[in-house]
Coordinates of N, CA and C in Angstrom, one line a residue:
Q14 N 2.2 -19.7 -52.6 CA 1.1 -19.9 -51.7 C 0.5 -21.3 -52.0
V15 N 0.3 -22.1 -51.0 CA -0.3 -23.4 -51.1 C -1.8 -23.2 -51.3
Q16 N -2.3 -23.9 -52.3 CA -3.8 -23.9 -52.5 C -4.3 -25.3 -52.3
V17 N -5.5 -25.4 -51.7 CA -6.2 -26.6 -51.4 C -7.6 -26.6 -52.1
E18 N -7.9 -27.6 -52.8 CA -9.2 -27.7 -53.5 C -9.9 -29.0 -53.3
E19 N -11.1 -29.0 -52.8 CA -11.9 -30.2 -52.7 C -12.8 -30.4 -53.9
S20 N -13.2 -31.7 -54.1 CA -14.1 -32.0 -55.1 C -14.8 -33.3 -54.7
G21 N -15.9 -33.6 -55.4 CA -16.6 -34.9 -55.2 C -17.9 -34.8 -54.4
G22 N -18.2 -33.7 -53.9 CA -19.5 -33.6 -53.1 C -20.7 -33.8 -54.0
G23 N -21.9 -33.9 -53.3 CA -23.1 -34.1 -54.1 C -24.2 -34.5 -53.2
L24 N -25.4 -34.8 -53.8 CA -26.6 -35.2 -53.1 C -26.8 -36.7 -53.3
V25 N -26.9 -37.4 -52.2 CA -27.1 -38.8 -52.3 C -28.1 -39.3 -51.2
Q26 N -28.6 -40.5 -51.4 CA -29.5 -41.0 -50.4 C -28.8 -41.7 -49.3
A27 N -29.4 -41.8 -48.2 CA -28.8 -42.5 -47.0 C -28.4 -43.9 -47.4
G28 N -27.2 -44.4 -47.0 CA -26.7 -45.7 -47.3 C -25.8 -45.7 -48.5
A29 N -25.8 -44.6 -49.3 CA -24.9 -44.5 -50.4 C -23.5 -44.2 -50.0
S30 N -22.6 -44.1 -51.1 CA -21.2 -43.8 -50.9 C -20.8 -42.6 -51.7
L31 N -19.8 -41.9 -51.3 CA -19.2 -40.8 -52.0 C -17.7 -40.8 -51.7
R32 N -17.0 -40.4 -52.7 CA -15.5 -40.2 -52.5 C -15.1 -38.7 -52.8
L33 N -14.6 -38.1 -51.7 CA -14.1 -36.7 -51.9 C -12.6 -36.8 -52.2
S34 N -12.2 -35.8 -53.0 CA -10.8 -35.6 -53.3 C -10.4 -34.3 -52.9
C35 N -9.1 -34.2 -52.6 CA -8.5 -32.9 -52.2 C -7.1 -32.8 -52.8
T36 N -6.9 -31.8 -53.6 CA -5.6 -31.6 -54.2 C -4.9 -30.4 -53.5
V37 N -3.6 -30.6 -53.2 CA -2.8 -29.6 -52.5 C -1.7 -29.2 -53.4
S38 N -1.6 -27.9 -53.7 CA -0.6 -27.4 -54.6 C 0.8 -27.2 -54.0
A39 N 1.2 -28.0 -53.1 CA 2.5 -27.8 -52.5 C 3.5 -28.7 -53.1
H40 N 4.7 -28.2 -53.4 CA 5.8 -29.0 -54.1 C 6.2 -30.1 -53.1
T41 N 6.1 -29.8 -51.8 CA 6.6 -30.8 -50.8 C 5.4 -31.4 -50.2
F42 N 4.3 -31.7 -50.9 CA 3.1 -32.2 -50.3 C 3.4 -33.5 -49.5
R43 N 4.4 -34.2 -49.8 CA 4.7 -35.5 -49.1 C 5.0 -35.2 -47.6
N44 N 5.3 -33.9 -47.3 CA 5.6 -33.6 -45.9 C 4.4 -33.1 -45.1
Y45 N 3.3 -32.9 -45.8 CA 2.1 -32.3 -45.2 C 1.2 -33.4 -44.6
D46 N 0.8 -33.2 -43.4 CA -0.4 -33.9 -42.8 C -1.6 -33.3 -43.4
A47 N -2.7 -34.1 -43.5 CA -4.0 -33.6 -44.1 C -5.1 -34.0 -43.2
G48 N -6.1 -33.2 -43.2 CA -7.3 -33.5 -42.4 C -8.6 -33.1 -43.2
W49 N -9.7 -33.8 -42.8 CA -11.0 -33.4 -43.3 C -11.9 -33.0 -42.1
F50 N -12.6 -31.9 -42.3 CA -13.5 -31.4 -41.4 C -14.9 -31.2 -42.1
R51 N -15.9 -31.1 -41.3 CA -17.2 -30.8 -41.9 C -18.0 -29.8 -41.0
Q52 N -18.8 -29.0 -41.7 CA -19.6 -28.0 -41.0 C -21.0 -28.1 -41.4
A53 N -21.9 -28.4 -40.5 CA -23.3 -28.5 -40.7 C -23.9 -27.1 -40.5
P54 N -25.1 -26.8 -41.1 CA -25.7 -25.5 -41.0 C -25.9 -25.1 -39.5
G55 N -25.4 -23.9 -39.1 CA -25.6 -23.5 -37.7 C -24.6 -24.1 -36.7
E56 N -23.7 -24.8 -37.2 CA -22.7 -25.5 -36.3 C -21.3 -25.1 -36.7
G57 N -20.4 -25.4 -35.8 CA -19.0 -25.1 -36.0 C -18.3 -26.2 -36.9
R58 N -17.1 -26.0 -37.2 CA -16.4 -27.0 -38.0 C -15.9 -28.1 -37.1
K59 N -16.2 -29.3 -37.5 CA -15.9 -30.5 -36.7 C -15.0 -31.5 -37.5
F60 N -14.1 -32.0 -36.7 CA -13.1 -33.0 -37.2 C -13.8 -34.2 -37.8
V61 N -13.3 -34.7 -38.9 CA -13.8 -36.0 -39.5 C -12.7 -37.0 -39.5
A62 N -11.6 -36.7 -40.2 CA -10.6 -37.7 -40.3 C -9.3 -36.9 -40.7
A63 N -8.2 -37.6 -40.5 CA -6.9 -37.1 -40.8 C -5.9 -38.2 -41.1
I64 N -4.9 -37.8 -41.9 CA -3.9 -38.8 -42.3 C -2.5 -38.1 -42.1
K65 N -1.6 -38.9 -41.6 CA -0.2 -38.4 -41.4 C 0.5 -38.2 -42.8
W66 N 1.5 -37.4 -42.8 CA 2.2 -37.1 -44.0 C 2.7 -38.3 -44.8
N67 N 3.1 -39.4 -44.1 CA 3.6 -40.5 -44.8 C 2.5 -41.6 -45.0
G68 N 1.3 -41.3 -44.6 CA 0.2 -42.2 -44.8 C 0.2 -43.4 -43.8
E69 N 1.1 -43.4 -42.9 CA 1.2 -44.6 -42.0 C 0.2 -44.6 -40.9
S70 N -0.4 -43.4 -40.6 CA -1.4 -43.3 -39.5 C -2.6 -42.5 -40.0
T71 N -3.7 -43.0 -39.6 CA -5.0 -42.3 -39.9 C -5.8 -42.1 -38.6
F72 N -6.7 -41.2 -38.6 CA -7.4 -40.8 -37.4 C -8.8 -40.5 -37.8
Y73 N -9.8 -40.9 -37.0 CA -11.2 -40.7 -37.3 C -12.0 -40.2 -36.1
S74 N -13.0 -39.4 -36.4 CA -14.0 -39.1 -35.3 C -14.8 -40.4 -35.0
D75 N -15.4 -40.4 -33.8 CA -16.2 -41.6 -33.5 C -17.4 -41.8 -34.4
S76 N -17.9 -40.7 -34.9 CA -19.1 -40.7 -35.7 C -18.9 -41.3 -37.1
V77 N -17.7 -41.3 -37.5 CA -17.4 -41.9 -38.9 C -16.5 -43.1 -38.9
N78 N -15.9 -43.4 -37.7 CA -15.0 -44.5 -37.7 C -15.7 -45.8 -38.1
G79 N -15.1 -46.5 -39.0 CA -15.7 -47.7 -39.5 C -16.5 -47.5 -40.8
R80 N -16.9 -46.3 -41.1 CA -17.6 -46.0 -42.3 C -16.8 -45.2 -43.3
F81 N -16.0 -44.3 -42.9 CA -15.1 -43.5 -43.7 C -13.7 -44.0 -43.7
E82 N -13.0 -43.7 -44.8 CA -11.6 -44.1 -44.9 C -10.8 -42.9 -45.6
V83 N -9.8 -42.5 -45.0 CA -9.0 -41.4 -45.5 C -7.7 -42.1 -46.1
S84 N -7.3 -41.6 -47.3 CA -6.1 -42.1 -47.9 C -5.4 -41.0 -48.7
R85 N -4.2 -41.2 -49.2 CA -3.5 -40.2 -49.9 C -2.7 -40.8 -51.0
D86 N -2.4 -40.0 -52.0 CA -1.5 -40.4 -53.1 C -0.5 -39.3 -53.3
N87 N 0.6 -39.4 -52.7 CA 1.6 -38.3 -52.7 C 2.1 -38.0 -54.1
A88 N 2.1 -38.9 -55.0 CA 2.5 -38.7 -56.3 C 1.5 -37.8 -57.1
K89 N 0.3 -37.8 -56.6 CA -0.8 -36.9 -57.3 C -1.1 -35.7 -56.4
N90 N -0.4 -35.5 -55.3 CA -0.7 -34.4 -54.4 C -2.2 -34.4 -54.0
T91 N -2.7 -35.6 -53.7 CA -4.2 -35.7 -53.5 C -4.4 -36.6 -52.2
V92 N -5.4 -36.1 -51.5 CA -6.0 -36.8 -50.3 C -7.4 -37.2 -50.7
Y93 N -7.8 -38.4 -50.2 CA -9.2 -38.9 -50.5 C -9.9 -39.1 -49.2
L94 N -11.2 -39.0 -49.3 CA -12.1 -39.4 -48.2 C -13.2 -40.3 -48.8
Q95 N -13.1 -41.5 -48.6 CA -14.1 -42.5 -49.0 C -15.2 -42.6 -47.9
M96 N -16.4 -42.2 -48.3 CA -17.5 -42.2 -47.3 C -18.5 -43.2 -47.7
N97 N -18.7 -44.2 -46.8 CA -19.6 -45.3 -47.0 C -20.8 -45.2 -46.0
R98 N -21.8 -45.9 -46.4 CA -23.0 -46.0 -45.5 C -23.4 -44.6 -45.0
L99 N -23.5 -43.7 -45.8 CA -23.8 -42.3 -45.4 C -25.1 -42.1 -44.7
K100 N -25.1 -41.2 -43.8 CA -26.3 -41.0 -43.0 C -26.7 -39.5 -43.2
P101 N -28.0 -39.1 -42.9 CA -28.4 -37.7 -43.0 C -27.5 -36.8 -42.1
E102 N -27.1 -37.3 -41.0 CA -26.3 -36.5 -40.1 C -24.9 -36.2 -40.6
D103 N -24.5 -36.9 -41.7 CA -23.2 -36.6 -42.4 C -23.3 -35.4 -43.3
T104 N -24.5 -34.8 -43.4 CA -24.7 -33.7 -44.3 C -23.9 -32.5 -43.8
G105 N -23.3 -31.8 -44.7 CA -22.5 -30.6 -44.4 C -21.5 -30.2 -45.5
V106 N -20.8 -29.1 -45.2 CA -19.7 -28.7 -46.1 C -18.5 -29.4 -45.6
Y107 N -17.8 -30.1 -46.5 CA -16.6 -30.8 -46.1 C -15.4 -30.0 -46.5
F108 N -14.5 -29.7 -45.6 CA -13.3 -29.0 -45.8 C -12.1 -29.9 -45.7
C109 N -11.1 -29.7 -46.6 CA -9.9 -30.3 -46.6 C -8.8 -29.3 -46.0
A110 N -7.9 -29.8 -45.2 CA -6.9 -28.9 -44.7 C -5.5 -29.6 -44.7
A111 N -4.5 -28.8 -44.8 CA -3.1 -29.4 -44.9 C -2.2 -28.6 -44.0
G112 N -1.3 -29.3 -43.4 CA -0.4 -28.6 -42.5 C 0.9 -29.3 -42.4
V113 N 2.0 -28.6 -42.1 CA 3.3 -29.2 -42.0 C 4.0 -28.8 -40.7
Y114 N 4.7 -29.7 -40.2 CA 5.5 -29.5 -39.0 C 4.7 -28.9 -37.8
A115 N 3.5 -29.5 -37.6 CA 2.7 -29.0 -36.5 C 3.3 -29.5 -35.2
P116 N 3.1 -28.7 -34.1 CA 3.6 -29.2 -32.8 C 2.9 -30.5 -32.4
A117 N 3.7 -31.4 -31.9 CA 3.1 -32.7 -31.5 C 2.0 -32.5 -30.4
S118 N 2.0 -31.4 -29.7 CA 1.0 -31.2 -28.7 C -0.4 -30.9 -29.2
L119 N -0.4 -30.6 -30.5 CA -1.7 -30.3 -31.1 C -2.4 -31.6 -31.6
K120 N -3.6 -31.8 -31.2 CA -4.3 -33.0 -31.6 C -4.7 -32.9 -33.0
W121 N -4.9 -34.1 -33.6 CA -5.3 -34.1 -35.0 C -6.6 -33.4 -35.3
E122 N -7.5 -33.3 -34.3 CA -8.8 -32.7 -34.5 C -8.7 -31.2 -34.3
D123 N -7.5 -30.7 -33.9 CA -7.4 -29.3 -33.6 C -7.1 -28.5 -34.9
T124 N -8.0 -27.5 -35.2 CA -7.8 -26.8 -36.5 C -6.5 -26.0 -36.6
R125 N -5.9 -25.7 -35.5 CA -4.7 -25.0 -35.5 C -3.5 -25.8 -36.0
R126 N -3.8 -27.1 -36.2 CA -2.7 -28.0 -36.7 C -2.5 -27.8 -38.2
Y127 N -3.5 -27.2 -38.9 CA -3.5 -27.1 -40.3 C -3.3 -25.6 -40.8
D128 N -2.4 -25.5 -41.8 CA -2.1 -24.2 -42.2 C -2.9 -23.7 -43.4
Y129 N -3.4 -24.6 -44.2 CA -4.1 -24.3 -45.4 C -5.4 -25.0 -45.5
W130 N -6.4 -24.3 -46.0 CA -7.7 -24.8 -46.1 C -8.4 -24.6 -47.4
G131 N -9.2 -25.5 -47.9 CA -9.9 -25.4 -49.1 C -11.2 -24.6 -48.8
Q132 N -12.0 -24.4 -49.9 CA -13.3 -23.7 -49.8 C -14.4 -24.6 -49.4
G133 N -14.2 -25.9 -49.5 CA -15.2 -26.8 -49.1 C -16.1 -27.3 -50.2
T134 N -16.6 -28.5 -50.0 CA -17.5 -29.1 -51.0 C -18.8 -29.6 -50.2
Q135 N -19.9 -29.4 -50.8 CA -21.2 -29.7 -50.1 C -21.5 -31.2 -50.3
V136 N -21.9 -31.8 -49.2 CA -22.4 -33.2 -49.2 C -23.7 -33.2 -48.5
T137 N -24.7 -33.6 -49.2 CA -26.1 -33.7 -48.7 C -26.6 -35.1 -48.8
V138 N -27.0 -35.7 -47.6 CA -27.5 -37.0 -47.6 C -29.0 -37.0 -47.2
S139 N -29.8 -37.4 -48.1 CA -31.3 -37.4 -47.9 C -31.7 -38.7 -47.2
S140 N -32.8 -38.6 -46.4 CA -33.2 -39.8 -45.7 C -34.3 -40.6 -46.5

């Protein structure tokens, strides 16, 4: 069973930076696409960013594009989310997800693209 674990959340002030990490316990992690989603209180899970299995393509929501950067280190089975210029509206629980061989018809922001999910890490940005 593949396990996904996020870390790096915390409480920061607006304008600060945080880096989230996500480790995936798959022997063939290099074949997995990975995504980050966040969920604010009372809201559904929303797409933040994703990275293709080979790292050659990245995708971002409009709200974080230009401030966040997703990357991966396949040798360490880890995906990162560098979050810069954080805003109070970035507050939420951040979930990492991994998936393999998803149908090309599924968009990167579609949760059905991902097979395994972590428990989430809380990010709180104060104003």
